[in-house]
């Protein structure tokens, strides 16, 4: 009997999906039909019409995609859970991974820990057919959203004893939750643990640190950490700018906010609507010129009408009249729509034309970023350029150039760059940096040189900080493309222009020429470091010693070791072993013994000077006691 019921259910589901796809001519049509149904559910959830909800959920186009997105956009956990309950009355609906994860997030945010754990356990025990286990990472995120530190740590420890090692994001989740719940000591100790265990902090780690410092009233240390990010090879993010802007607006430090906004403009980062209230406060305080254009961009576009159920939309008489009174912007997902246009087929483009979307620069930027194919993104870029009322701006142009550069489409990048030069449009320097960086990945060194030579025309006058960043990217790209001669010429040009390379840049160049067996250039670069007034760090000494050992110049390697020791720098295990082995091989037994006896072994993972500064600033901002419980 059970088998018969299952067969009937499978047949009903297949029939439902067959109806879905036969009613839609193409992927864009399917997207539009689903979006319309999602909007109907959203409106009903906001109007508290349970009878109408039952009617809508019996719609033949209802599927897990519609349900998952309706749950995500529900106005409250209560309304979302009412949708889940109503779905139980729909006989041919079966949950999948997306709907169950959407439900789990709702339970987490509403603090229903018991139900959340029951759902996770049910999924992991195989209760739901064809739904994979909830990963350790997803479990940690869910329990963190529920502010359940004990459950987060329990999952983390289970992860640690499994065969796979927890990643850096798991540490970030623990740090963030500890900071949010006032456990300053535990947050700081987690960061210490990241360093001690050889994990590499990422951009999100620094976001958590900045947020924690701001939350505890340490705004100046937060800004200090933020300013260190470029030296750590970390690109400042929109989230970091947002939390800093909100914090400094709260304390009326509008001059600092102005500097942050100027930096965002230089970096090509567009503020989101999340900072609108802060910018409005800044505007009211007299900073009109600095905020007026941004506030205008963030304000709702008057051309976009509120979604409502028209008579032709309503197939059922049961829909409550109150639904029409709810004002709601249409549901829109740029990622899904972009995926519908992957192949840019005529029938899909025609459907897109007829949809009459209101194209704003923000929306177009999101669409370009969402395309998986650079060719399809470029087709869309050109198509939307002909739409009435739309004009590409620096953000949409930057997005498409970045997308094309990521796939190595040098021809299209150079075509666009030529148009930009003719029109006099100025790009943020960060766009050129991304292009140059990606040309290193796709081995287009000559193209990187050309785009760099046009930097003044494309970006206008650049600050020394921006020039340093561009030069650094260019040198890295030239090395990746094995264009050592061009790299040295660029380095000389850089120094002559008054831009001094960072110590890490010199180290990378020394590594490259060391691999090439060019010991004279390696020594010349080391001499240039001292001439530039820079102090060689542990990593640079390691590079130099390894180069000397590889090229059988052991005496020079030992001399470098002594220079390193005179600078009170410690030796790491792998370099020490290499040097001792090389000295033994050359019969330098006394020197080998000297290295063995006088150098302390430390972990192979280096903590840079800049990371050490972050460590000091963060840890020094809190009064902590070692008597507290360890994580």
Coordinates of C-alpha atoms in Angstrom, one line a residue:
X1 CA 0.0 0.0 0.0
X2 CA 2.8 2.4 1.0
X3 CA 4.6 1.7 -2.4
X4 CA 1.3 2.5 -4.3
X5 CA 1.0 5.8 -2.4
X6 CA 4.5 6.8 -3.2
X7 CA 4.0 5.9 -6.9
X8 CA 0.9 8.1 -7.0
X9 CA 2.8 10.9 -5.3
X10 CA 5.6 10.7 -7.8
X11 CA 3.2 10.7 -10.7
X12 CA 1.5 13.8 -9.3
X13 CA 4.8 15.6 -8.9
X14 CA 5.9 14.7 -12.4
X15 CA 2.6 16.0 -13.8
X16 CA 3.0 19.2 -11.8
X17 CA 6.5 19.8 -13.1
X18 CA 5.4 18.9 -16.7
X19 CA 2.7 21.6 -16.4
X20 CA 5.2 24.1 -15.1
X21 CA 7.6 23.7 -18.0
X22 CA 5.0 23.4 -20.8
X23 CA 3.3 26.6 -19.6
X24 CA 6.6 28.5 -20.0
X25 CA 8.3 28.9 -23.4
X26 CA 11.7 29.5 -22.0
X27 CA 13.8 30.0 -18.8
X28 CA 12.9 33.7 -18.6
X29 CA 9.2 32.9 -18.8
X30 CA 9.6 30.4 -16.0
X31 CA 11.4 33.0 -13.9
X32 CA 8.6 35.5 -14.5
X33 CA 5.9 33.0 -13.6
X34 CA 7.7 31.9 -10.4
X35 CA 8.3 35.6 -9.5
X36 CA 4.6 36.4 -9.9
X37 CA 3.6 33.4 -7.7
X38 CA 6.2 34.4 -5.0
X39 CA 4.7 38.0 -5.0
X40 CA 1.2 36.6 -4.5
X41 CA 2.4 34.5 -1.5
X42 CA 4.3 37.5 -0.1
X43 CA 1.2 39.7 -0.3
X44 CA -1.0 37.1 1.3
X45 CA 1.4 36.5 4.2
X46 CA 1.4 40.2 4.9
X47 CA -2.4 40.5 4.8
X48 CA -3.1 37.5 7.1
X49 CA -5.5 35.7 4.7
X50 CA -5.1 31.9 5.5
X51 CA -7.9 30.9 3.1
X52 CA -6.2 32.7 0.3
X53 CA -2.9 31.1 1.1
X54 CA -4.4 27.6 0.7
X55 CA -5.8 28.6 -2.6
X56 CA -2.5 30.0 -3.9
X57 CA -0.5 27.0 -2.7
X58 CA -2.7 24.8 -4.8
X59 CA -1.5 26.7 -7.9
X60 CA -0.1 24.2 -10.5
X61 CA 3.1 26.2 -10.8
X62 CA 4.0 25.9 -7.1
X63 CA 7.4 24.2 -6.6
X64 CA 10.2 24.1 -4.1
X65 CA 11.9 27.1 -5.7
X66 CA 8.8 29.3 -5.1
X67 CA 8.4 28.0 -1.6
X68 CA 12.0 28.5 -0.6
X69 CA 12.0 32.1 -1.8
X70 CA 8.6 32.9 -0.3
X71 CA 10.0 31.7 3.0
X72 CA 13.1 33.8 2.7
X73 CA 11.0 36.9 2.0
X74 CA 8.3 36.3 4.6
X75 CA 7.6 39.4 6.8
X76 CA 8.1 37.5 10.1
X77 CA 9.1 34.1 11.4
X78 CA 5.4 33.6 12.5
X79 CA 4.1 34.1 8.9
X80 CA 6.9 31.9 7.5
X81 CA 6.0 29.1 9.9
X82 CA 2.3 29.5 9.0
X83 CA 3.3 28.9 5.4
X84 CA 5.1 25.7 6.4
X85 CA 2.0 24.5 8.3
X86 CA -0.3 25.3 5.4
X87 CA 2.0 23.3 3.0
X88 CA 1.2 20.2 5.1
X89 CA -2.3 20.4 3.6
X90 CA -0.9 20.3 0.0
X91 CA -0.8 16.6 -0.8
X92 CA 1.6 16.6 -3.7
X93 CA 4.2 19.0 -2.2
X94 CA 7.5 17.5 -1.0
X95 CA 10.3 19.5 0.7
X96 CA 13.8 19.5 -0.7
X97 CA 17.2 20.8 0.6
X98 CA 16.4 24.5 -0.3
X99 CA 13.1 24.6 1.5
X100 CA 14.3 22.8 4.6
X101 CA 17.4 25.1 4.9
X102 CA 15.1 28.1 4.5
X103 CA 13.0 26.7 7.3
X104 CA 16.1 26.1 9.5
X105 CA 17.1 29.7 9.1
X106 CA 13.7 30.9 10.2
X107 CA 13.8 28.6 13.3
X108 CA 17.3 29.9 14.1
X109 CA 16.4 33.6 13.7
X110 CA 13.3 33.1 15.8
X111 CA 15.3 31.4 18.5
X112 CA 13.4 28.1 18.4
X113 CA 16.4 26.0 19.3
X114 CA 14.5 22.8 20.1
X115 CA 12.7 22.7 16.7
X116 CA 15.9 23.7 14.9
X117 CA 17.9 20.8 16.4
X118 CA 15.0 18.4 15.7
X119 CA 15.0 19.5 12.0
X120 CA 18.8 19.2 11.7
X121 CA 18.8 15.8 13.4
X122 CA 15.9 14.7 11.1
X123 CA 17.8 15.7 8.0
X124 CA 21.0 14.1 9.1
X125 CA 19.2 10.9 10.1
X126 CA 17.8 10.5 6.6
X127 CA 14.2 11.4 7.4
X128 CA 13.9 13.4 4.2
X129 CA 14.6 11.5 1.0
X130 CA 17.3 12.9 -1.3
X131 CA 18.2 15.6 1.2
X132 CA 22.0 15.6 2.1
X133 CA 23.3 16.0 5.6
X134 CA 23.6 19.5 7.0
X135 CA 27.3 20.3 6.9
X136 CA 29.3 21.3 10.0
X137 CA 29.6 24.8 8.6
X138 CA 25.9 25.2 7.9
X139 CA 25.1 23.9 11.4
X140 CA 27.5 26.4 13.0
X141 CA 25.9 29.2 11.0
X142 CA 22.4 28.2 12.0
X143 CA 23.2 27.9 15.7
X144 CA 25.1 31.2 15.5
X145 CA 22.0 32.9 14.0
X146 CA 20.1 31.5 17.1
X147 CA 22.8 32.9 19.4
X148 CA 23.4 29.4 20.8
X149 CA 27.2 29.4 21.5
X150 CA 27.1 26.1 23.3
X151 CA 25.7 24.3 20.2
X152 CA 28.1 26.2 17.9
X153 CA 31.1 25.0 20.0
X154 CA 29.7 21.5 20.2
X155 CA 29.5 21.2 16.4
X156 CA 33.0 22.8 16.1
X157 CA 34.5 20.2 18.4
X158 CA 32.8 17.4 16.6
X159 CA 34.2 18.9 13.3
X160 CA 37.7 19.0 14.9
X161 CA 37.7 15.3 15.8
X162 CA 36.5 14.3 12.3
X163 CA 38.9 13.7 9.5
X164 CA 38.4 17.2 8.1
X165 CA 40.0 20.3 9.7
X166 CA 37.7 23.2 10.4
X167 CA 38.3 26.2 8.1
X168 CA 38.9 29.8 8.9
X169 CA 35.2 30.7 8.6
X170 CA 34.4 28.4 11.5
X171 CA 36.8 30.4 13.7
X172 CA 35.1 33.6 12.4
X173 CA 31.7 32.4 13.4
X174 CA 32.8 31.7 17.0
X175 CA 34.6 35.1 17.2
X176 CA 31.6 36.9 15.9
X177 CA 29.1 35.2 18.2
X178 CA 31.3 35.7 21.2
X179 CA 31.7 39.4 20.4
X180 CA 27.9 39.8 19.9
X181 CA 27.1 38.2 23.2
X182 CA 29.6 40.2 25.2
X183 CA 32.2 37.5 25.6
X184 CA 35.1 39.7 24.9
X185 CA 37.7 37.4 26.3
X186 CA 36.5 34.4 24.3
X187 CA 36.4 36.4 21.1
X188 CA 40.0 37.6 21.6
X189 CA 41.2 34.2 22.6
X190 CA 39.7 32.7 19.4
X191 CA 41.7 35.2 17.3
X192 CA 44.8 34.2 19.3
X193 CA 44.0 30.6 18.5
X194 CA 43.7 31.4 14.8
X195 CA 47.3 32.6 14.9
X196 CA 48.6 29.9 17.2
X197 CA 47.1 27.1 15.0
X198 CA 48.6 28.5 11.8
X199 CA 45.3 29.5 10.3
X200 CA 45.4 32.5 7.9
X201 CA 42.9 35.3 8.8
X202 CA 40.8 36.4 5.9
X203 CA 38.8 39.5 5.1
X204 CA 35.8 38.3 7.2
X205 CA 38.1 37.8 10.2
X206 CA 39.1 41.4 10.1
X207 CA 35.4 42.4 9.6
X208 CA 34.6 40.6 12.9
X209 CA 37.5 42.3 14.7
X210 CA 36.4 45.8 13.4
X211 CA 32.8 45.1 14.4
X212 CA 33.8 43.9 17.8
X213 CA 36.0 46.9 18.4
X214 CA 33.2 49.3 17.3
X215 CA 30.6 47.5 19.5
X216 CA 32.9 47.9 22.6
X217 CA 33.4 51.6 21.9
X218 CA 37.0 51.2 20.5
X219 CA 36.4 53.2 17.3
X220 CA 40.0 54.5 16.9
X221 CA 41.5 51.0 17.2
X222 CA 38.9 49.7 14.7
X223 CA 40.0 52.4 12.3
X224 CA 43.6 51.5 12.9
X225 CA 42.9 47.9 12.0
X226 CA 41.0 48.9 8.9
X227 CA 43.9 51.0 7.7
X228 CA 46.3 48.1 8.1
X229 CA 44.3 45.9 5.7
X230 CA 46.1 46.9 2.4
X231 CA 49.4 45.9 4.1
X232 CA 48.0 42.5 4.9
X233 CA 47.0 42.0 1.2
X234 CA 43.3 42.3 2.1
X235 CA 41.0 44.4 0.1
X236 CA 38.6 46.6 2.2
X237 CA 35.0 45.4 1.8
X238 CA 31.6 47.1 1.5
X239 CA 30.6 45.6 4.9
X240 CA 33.7 47.1 6.6
X241 CA 33.0 50.5 5.2
X242 CA 29.3 50.2 6.2
X243 CA 29.9 49.4 9.9
X244 CA 32.5 52.1 10.1
X245 CA 30.3 54.8 8.5
X246 CA 27.4 53.8 10.8
X247 CA 29.6 53.9 13.9
X248 CA 31.3 57.3 13.2
X249 CA 27.9 58.9 12.2
X250 CA 26.5 57.7 15.5
X251 CA 29.3 59.7 17.3
X252 CA 28.9 62.7 14.9
X253 CA 32.5 62.3 13.5
X254 CA 31.4 63.3 10.1
X255 CA 34.9 64.3 8.9
X256 CA 35.9 60.6 9.3
X257 CA 32.8 59.5 7.4
X258 CA 33.6 61.9 4.6
X259 CA 37.1 60.4 4.3
X260 CA 35.6 56.9 4.2
X261 CA 33.1 57.9 1.5
X262 CA 35.9 59.4 -0.6
X263 CA 37.9 56.2 -0.3
X264 CA 34.9 54.2 -1.4
X265 CA 34.6 56.3 -4.5
X266 CA 38.2 55.9 -5.3
X267 CA 37.9 52.1 -4.8
X268 CA 34.7 51.9 -6.9
X269 CA 32.6 50.7 -4.0
X270 CA 29.0 51.9 -4.0
X271 CA 27.3 52.3 -0.6
X272 CA 24.1 50.2 0.0
X273 CA 20.8 51.4 1.4
X274 CA 21.9 50.1 4.8
X275 CA 23.7 53.4 5.4
X276 CA 20.9 55.6 4.2
X277 CA 19.8 56.7 7.7
X278 CA 23.5 57.5 8.6
X279 CA 23.9 59.5 5.5
X280 CA 20.7 61.4 6.1
X281 CA 22.0 62.3 9.6
X282 CA 25.2 63.5 8.0
X283 CA 23.2 65.5 5.4
X284 CA 21.1 67.1 8.2
X285 CA 24.4 68.1 10.0
X286 CA 25.4 70.2 7.0
X287 CA 27.3 67.8 4.8
X288 CA 24.9 68.3 1.9
X289 CA 27.3 68.2 -1.0
X290 CA 29.0 65.0 0.2
X291 CA 25.7 63.1 0.7
X292 CA 23.1 64.5 -1.6
X293 CA 23.9 62.4 -4.7
X294 CA 24.3 59.2 -2.7
X295 CA 21.0 59.7 -0.9
X296 CA 19.3 60.3 -4.2
X297 CA 20.8 57.1 -5.6
X298 CA 19.6 55.1 -2.6
X299 CA 16.0 56.4 -2.6
X300 CA 13.3 54.2 -4.2
X301 CA 13.0 54.6 -7.9
X302 CA 9.6 56.2 -8.5
X303 CA 9.3 54.4 -11.8
X304 CA 9.0 51.0 -10.0
X305 CA 5.4 50.4 -9.1
X306 CA 4.3 48.5 -6.0
X307 CA 3.2 44.9 -6.7
X308 CA -0.5 44.2 -6.4
X309 CA -2.9 41.5 -7.5
X310 CA -4.9 42.7 -10.5
X311 CA -8.1 41.1 -11.7
X312 CA -6.4 39.2 -14.4
X313 CA -3.9 37.8 -11.9
X314 CA -6.5 36.4 -9.6
X315 CA -7.8 33.0 -10.7
X316 CA -9.6 32.6 -7.4
X317 CA -12.5 34.5 -5.9
X318 CA -11.3 33.8 -2.4
X319 CA -8.4 36.3 -2.5
X320 CA -9.0 38.9 0.2
X321 CA -9.6 42.5 -0.9
X322 CA -7.1 43.6 1.8
X323 CA -4.3 42.2 -0.2
X324 CA -4.6 45.1 -2.7
X325 CA -3.9 47.5 0.1
X326 CA -0.5 46.1 0.8
X327 CA 2.3 48.1 -0.8
X328 CA 5.3 45.9 -1.8
X329 CA 8.1 46.1 -4.3
X330 CA 8.2 43.2 -6.8
X331 CA 10.3 40.2 -5.9
X332 CA 13.5 40.2 -7.9
X333 CA 16.6 38.0 -7.9
X334 CA 19.3 39.2 -10.3
X335 CA 21.2 35.9 -10.0
X336 CA 18.3 33.7 -11.0
X337 CA 17.4 36.0 -13.9
X338 CA 21.0 36.1 -15.1
X339 CA 21.1 32.3 -15.0
X340 CA 18.0 32.3 -17.2
X341 CA 19.9 34.3 -19.8
X342 CA 23.0 32.1 -19.8
X343 CA 22.9 31.3 -23.6
X344 CA 21.3 34.7 -24.6
X345 CA 18.9 33.0 -26.9
X346 CA 16.5 35.1 -29.1
X347 CA 13.3 33.7 -27.4
X348 CA 14.6 34.5 -23.9
X349 CA 15.8 38.0 -24.9
X350 CA 12.4 38.6 -26.5
X351 CA 10.6 37.7 -23.2
X352 CA 13.0 39.9 -21.3
X353 CA 12.1 42.8 -23.7
X354 CA 8.4 42.3 -23.1
X355 CA 8.8 42.1 -19.3
X356 CA 9.5 45.9 -19.3
X357 CA 11.8 45.9 -16.3
X358 CA 12.9 49.2 -14.9
X359 CA 16.7 49.1 -15.3
X360 CA 18.7 51.0 -12.7
X361 CA 22.5 51.2 -12.5
X362 CA 22.5 49.3 -9.2
X363 CA 20.3 46.5 -10.7
X364 CA 22.4 46.3 -13.9
X365 CA 25.6 46.1 -11.8
X366 CA 24.1 43.1 -9.9
X367 CA 23.0 41.4 -13.1
X368 CA 26.5 41.7 -14.6
X369 CA 28.1 40.3 -11.5
X370 CA 25.6 37.4 -11.5
X371 CA 26.2 36.1 -15.1
X372 CA 28.4 33.0 -15.1
X373 CA 29.6 33.7 -18.6
X374 CA 31.5 36.8 -19.5
X375 CA 30.1 36.6 -23.1
X376 CA 26.5 36.6 -21.9
X377 CA 27.3 39.4 -19.5
X378 CA 28.7 41.4 -22.4
X379 CA 25.6 40.7 -24.5
X380 CA 23.4 42.0 -21.7
X381 CA 25.7 45.0 -21.1
X382 CA 25.3 46.0 -24.8
X383 CA 21.5 45.2 -24.8
X384 CA 20.6 47.2 -21.8
X385 CA 22.6 50.2 -23.1
X386 CA 19.9 50.7 -25.7
X387 CA 17.0 50.7 -23.2
X388 CA 15.1 54.0 -22.9
X389 CA 16.0 55.9 -19.7
X390 CA 19.2 53.9 -19.0
X391 CA 22.8 55.1 -19.3
X392 CA 25.8 53.1 -18.1
X393 CA 27.8 54.7 -15.3
X394 CA 31.2 54.1 -13.9
X395 CA 29.9 51.2 -11.7
X396 CA 28.3 49.2 -14.5
X397 CA 31.3 49.8 -16.7
X398 CA 33.7 48.7 -14.0
X399 CA 31.6 45.6 -13.3
X400 CA 31.7 44.4 -17.0
X401 CA 35.4 45.1 -17.4
X402 CA 36.1 43.2 -14.3
X403 CA 33.9 40.3 -15.5
X404 CA 35.7 40.2 -18.9
X405 CA 39.2 40.4 -17.3
X406 CA 38.4 37.5 -15.0
X407 CA 37.9 35.3 -18.1
X408 CA 40.9 36.7 -19.9
X409 CA 38.8 38.4 -22.6
X410 CA 41.6 40.9 -23.4
X411 CA 40.0 41.8 -26.8
X412 CA 36.8 42.9 -25.2
X413 CA 38.5 44.7 -22.3
X414 CA 40.7 46.7 -24.7
X415 CA 37.6 47.5 -26.9
X416 CA 35.8 48.9 -23.9
X417 CA 38.9 50.8 -22.6
X418 CA 39.2 52.4 -26.0
X419 CA 35.6 53.6 -25.8
X420 CA 36.1 54.9 -22.3
X421 CA 39.2 56.9 -23.3
X422 CA 37.3 58.5 -26.1
X423 CA 34.3 59.4 -23.9
X424 CA 36.5 60.8 -21.1
X425 CA 35.0 58.4 -18.4
X426 CA 37.2 58.0 -15.4
X427 CA 37.4 54.6 -13.7
X428 CA 38.3 53.9 -10.1
X429 CA 41.9 52.7 -9.8
X430 CA 40.7 49.5 -8.1
X431 CA 39.2 48.4 -11.5
X432 CA 42.6 48.7 -13.2
X433 CA 44.1 46.8 -10.3
X434 CA 41.6 44.0 -10.7
X435 CA 42.3 43.9 -14.5
X436 CA 46.1 43.7 -13.9
X437 CA 45.8 41.1 -11.2
X438 CA 43.7 38.9 -13.4
X439 CA 46.0 39.3 -16.4
X440 CA 48.6 37.7 -14.1
X441 CA 46.3 34.7 -13.7
X442 CA 45.6 34.4 -17.5
X443 CA 49.2 35.2 -18.4
X444 CA 48.6 38.4 -20.3
X445 CA 51.6 40.4 -19.1
X446 CA 51.8 42.6 -22.2
X447 CA 48.2 43.6 -21.8
X448 CA 48.8 44.4 -18.2
X449 CA 51.6 46.8 -19.2
X450 CA 49.4 48.5 -21.7
X451 CA 46.5 49.0 -19.3
X452 CA 49.0 50.3 -16.7
X453 CA 50.4 52.9 -19.1
X454 CA 46.9 54.2 -19.6
X455 CA 46.2 54.5 -15.9
X456 CA 46.5 58.3 -15.8
X457 CA 44.1 58.7 -18.7
X458 CA 41.6 56.2 -17.3
X459 CA 41.8 57.2 -13.7
X460 CA 43.1 60.8 -13.6
X461 CA 45.7 61.8 -11.1
X462 CA 46.5 59.0 -8.7
X463 CA 47.7 59.3 -5.1
X464 CA 51.0 57.7 -4.1
X465 CA 49.0 55.1 -2.2
X466 CA 47.0 54.2 -5.3
X467 CA 50.1 54.2 -7.5
X468 CA 51.8 51.9 -5.0
X469 CA 48.9 49.4 -5.2
X470 CA 48.9 49.5 -9.1
X471 CA 52.7 49.1 -9.3
X472 CA 52.6 46.2 -6.9
X473 CA 49.9 44.4 -8.9
X474 CA 51.9 45.0 -12.1
X475 CA 55.1 43.6 -10.7
X476 CA 53.3 40.5 -9.4
X477 CA 51.6 40.0 -12.8
X478 CA 54.9 40.4 -14.7
X479 CA 56.6 37.8 -12.5
X480 CA 53.7 35.4 -13.0
X481 CA 54.1 35.9 -16.7
X482 CA 57.9 35.3 -16.5
X483 CA 58.7 38.8 -17.7
X484 CA 61.6 39.4 -15.3
X485 CA 63.3 42.0 -17.4
X486 CA 60.1 44.1 -17.6
X487 CA 59.6 43.6 -13.9
X488 CA 63.0 45.1 -13.1
X489 CA 62.4 48.0 -15.5
X490 CA 59.1 48.7 -13.8
X491 CA 60.7 48.5 -10.4
X492 CA 63.4 51.1 -11.4
X493 CA 60.7 53.3 -12.8
X494 CA 58.6 53.0 -9.6
X495 CA 61.5 54.0 -7.3
X496 CA 62.5 56.9 -9.6
X497 CA 58.9 58.2 -9.4
X498 CA 59.2 58.3 -5.6
X499 CA 57.0 55.3 -4.9
X500 CA 58.8 52.9 -2.6
X501 CA 57.8 49.2 -2.9
X502 CA 56.7 47.3 0.2
X503 CA 59.0 44.7 1.8
X504 CA 56.6 41.9 0.5
X505 CA 57.1 43.1 -3.1
X506 CA 60.8 42.8 -2.8
X507 CA 60.5 39.3 -1.3
X508 CA 58.3 38.1 -4.1
X509 CA 60.8 39.4 -6.7
X510 CA 63.7 37.8 -4.9
X511 CA 61.8 34.5 -4.8
X512 CA 61.2 34.7 -8.6
X513 CA 64.7 35.4 -9.5
X514 CA 66.0 32.9 -7.1
X515 CA 63.9 30.2 -8.8
X516 CA 65.4 31.4 -12.1
X517 CA 68.9 30.9 -10.6
X518 CA 69.7 34.6 -11.0
X519 CA 71.7 35.2 -7.8
X520 CA 73.1 38.6 -8.8
X521 CA 69.6 40.0 -9.2
X522 CA 68.5 38.5 -5.9
X523 CA 71.5 40.2 -4.2
X524 CA 70.8 43.5 -6.0
X525 CA 67.2 43.4 -4.8
X526 CA 68.3 42.8 -1.2
X527 CA 70.7 45.8 -1.5
X528 CA 67.9 47.9 -2.9
X529 CA 65.8 47.1 0.2
X530 CA 68.5 48.5 2.5
X531 CA 69.0 51.5 0.2
X532 CA 65.3 52.2 0.4
X533 CA 65.4 52.4 4.2
X534 CA 63.4 49.2 4.7
X535 CA 64.2 46.6 7.3
X536 CA 64.3 43.0 6.0
X537 CA 61.8 40.8 7.8
X538 CA 61.9 37.2 8.7
X539 CA 60.4 36.1 5.4
X540 CA 62.9 38.0 3.3
X541 CA 65.8 36.4 5.3
X542 CA 64.2 33.0 4.7
X543 CA 63.9 33.6 1.0
X544 CA 67.6 34.7 0.8
X545 CA 68.8 31.7 2.8
X546 CA 66.8 29.3 0.7
X547 CA 68.1 30.8 -2.6
X548 CA 71.7 30.6 -1.4
X549 CA 71.3 26.9 -0.3
X550 CA 69.6 26.0 -3.6
X551 CA 72.4 27.5 -5.6
X552 CA 75.1 26.0 -3.4
X553 CA 76.3 29.3 -1.9
X554 CA 76.2 27.9 1.7
X555 CA 78.8 30.3 3.1
X556 CA 76.6 33.2 2.1
X557 CA 73.6 31.4 3.5
X558 CA 75.3 31.1 6.9
X559 CA 76.4 34.8 6.8
X560 CA 72.7 35.7 6.1
X561 CA 71.7 33.6 9.1
X562 CA 74.2 35.5 11.3
X563 CA 72.8 38.8 10.0
X564 CA 69.3 37.6 10.8
X565 CA 70.3 36.6 14.3
X566 CA 71.9 40.1 14.9
X567 CA 68.5 41.5 14.1
X568 CA 67.0 39.4 16.9
X569 CA 64.8 37.5 14.4
X570 CA 63.8 33.9 15.0
X571 CA 64.4 31.0 12.7
X572 CA 61.6 28.6 11.5
X573 CA 61.9 24.9 11.5
X574 CA 62.0 24.2 7.7
X575 CA 64.6 26.9 6.9
X576 CA 66.8 25.8 9.9
X577 CA 66.8 22.2 8.7
X578 CA 67.6 23.2 5.1
X579 CA 70.6 25.3 6.3
X580 CA 71.9 22.6 8.6
X581 CA 71.6 20.0 5.9
X582 CA 73.4 22.3 3.4
X583 CA 76.2 23.0 5.8
X584 CA 76.7 19.3 6.6
X585 CA 76.8 18.6 2.9
X586 CA 79.6 21.1 2.4
X587 CA 81.6 19.9 5.5
X588 CA 80.8 23.0 7.5
X589 CA 80.3 21.0 10.7
X590 CA 81.1 23.8 13.1
X591 CA 78.7 26.2 11.4
X592 CA 76.0 23.5 11.3
X593 CA 76.4 23.0 15.0
X594 CA 76.3 26.7 15.6
X595 CA 72.9 26.9 13.8
X596 CA 71.6 23.9 15.8
X597 CA 72.6 25.4 19.1
X598 CA 71.7 29.0 18.8
X599 CA 68.5 29.1 16.9
X600 CA 65.1 28.4 18.4
X601 CA 62.6 26.4 16.6
X602 CA 59.3 28.0 15.9
X603 CA 56.3 27.0 13.7
X604 CA 56.7 27.2 10.0
X605 CA 53.8 29.6 9.7
X606 CA 55.1 33.2 9.8
X607 CA 53.2 36.0 11.5
X608 CA 54.0 39.2 9.6
X609 CA 54.8 42.5 11.2
X610 CA 51.5 43.9 10.1
X611 CA 49.5 40.9 11.4
X612 CA 51.4 41.3 14.7
X613 CA 50.2 44.9 14.8
X614 CA 46.6 43.8 14.4
X615 CA 47.1 41.2 17.1
X616 CA 48.5 43.9 19.5
X617 CA 45.8 46.5 18.7
X618 CA 42.9 44.0 19.0
X619 CA 44.1 42.2 22.1
X620 CA 45.2 45.4 23.8
X621 CA 41.7 46.9 23.4
X622 CA 40.2 44.5 26.0
X623 CA 41.0 43.8 29.7
X624 CA 41.0 40.0 29.9
X625 CA 41.9 37.5 32.5
X626 CA 43.4 34.1 32.0
X627 CA 41.3 32.7 34.7
X628 CA 38.3 32.5 32.4
X629 CA 37.1 29.4 30.9
X630 CA 38.8 28.2 27.7
X631 CA 36.8 27.6 24.5

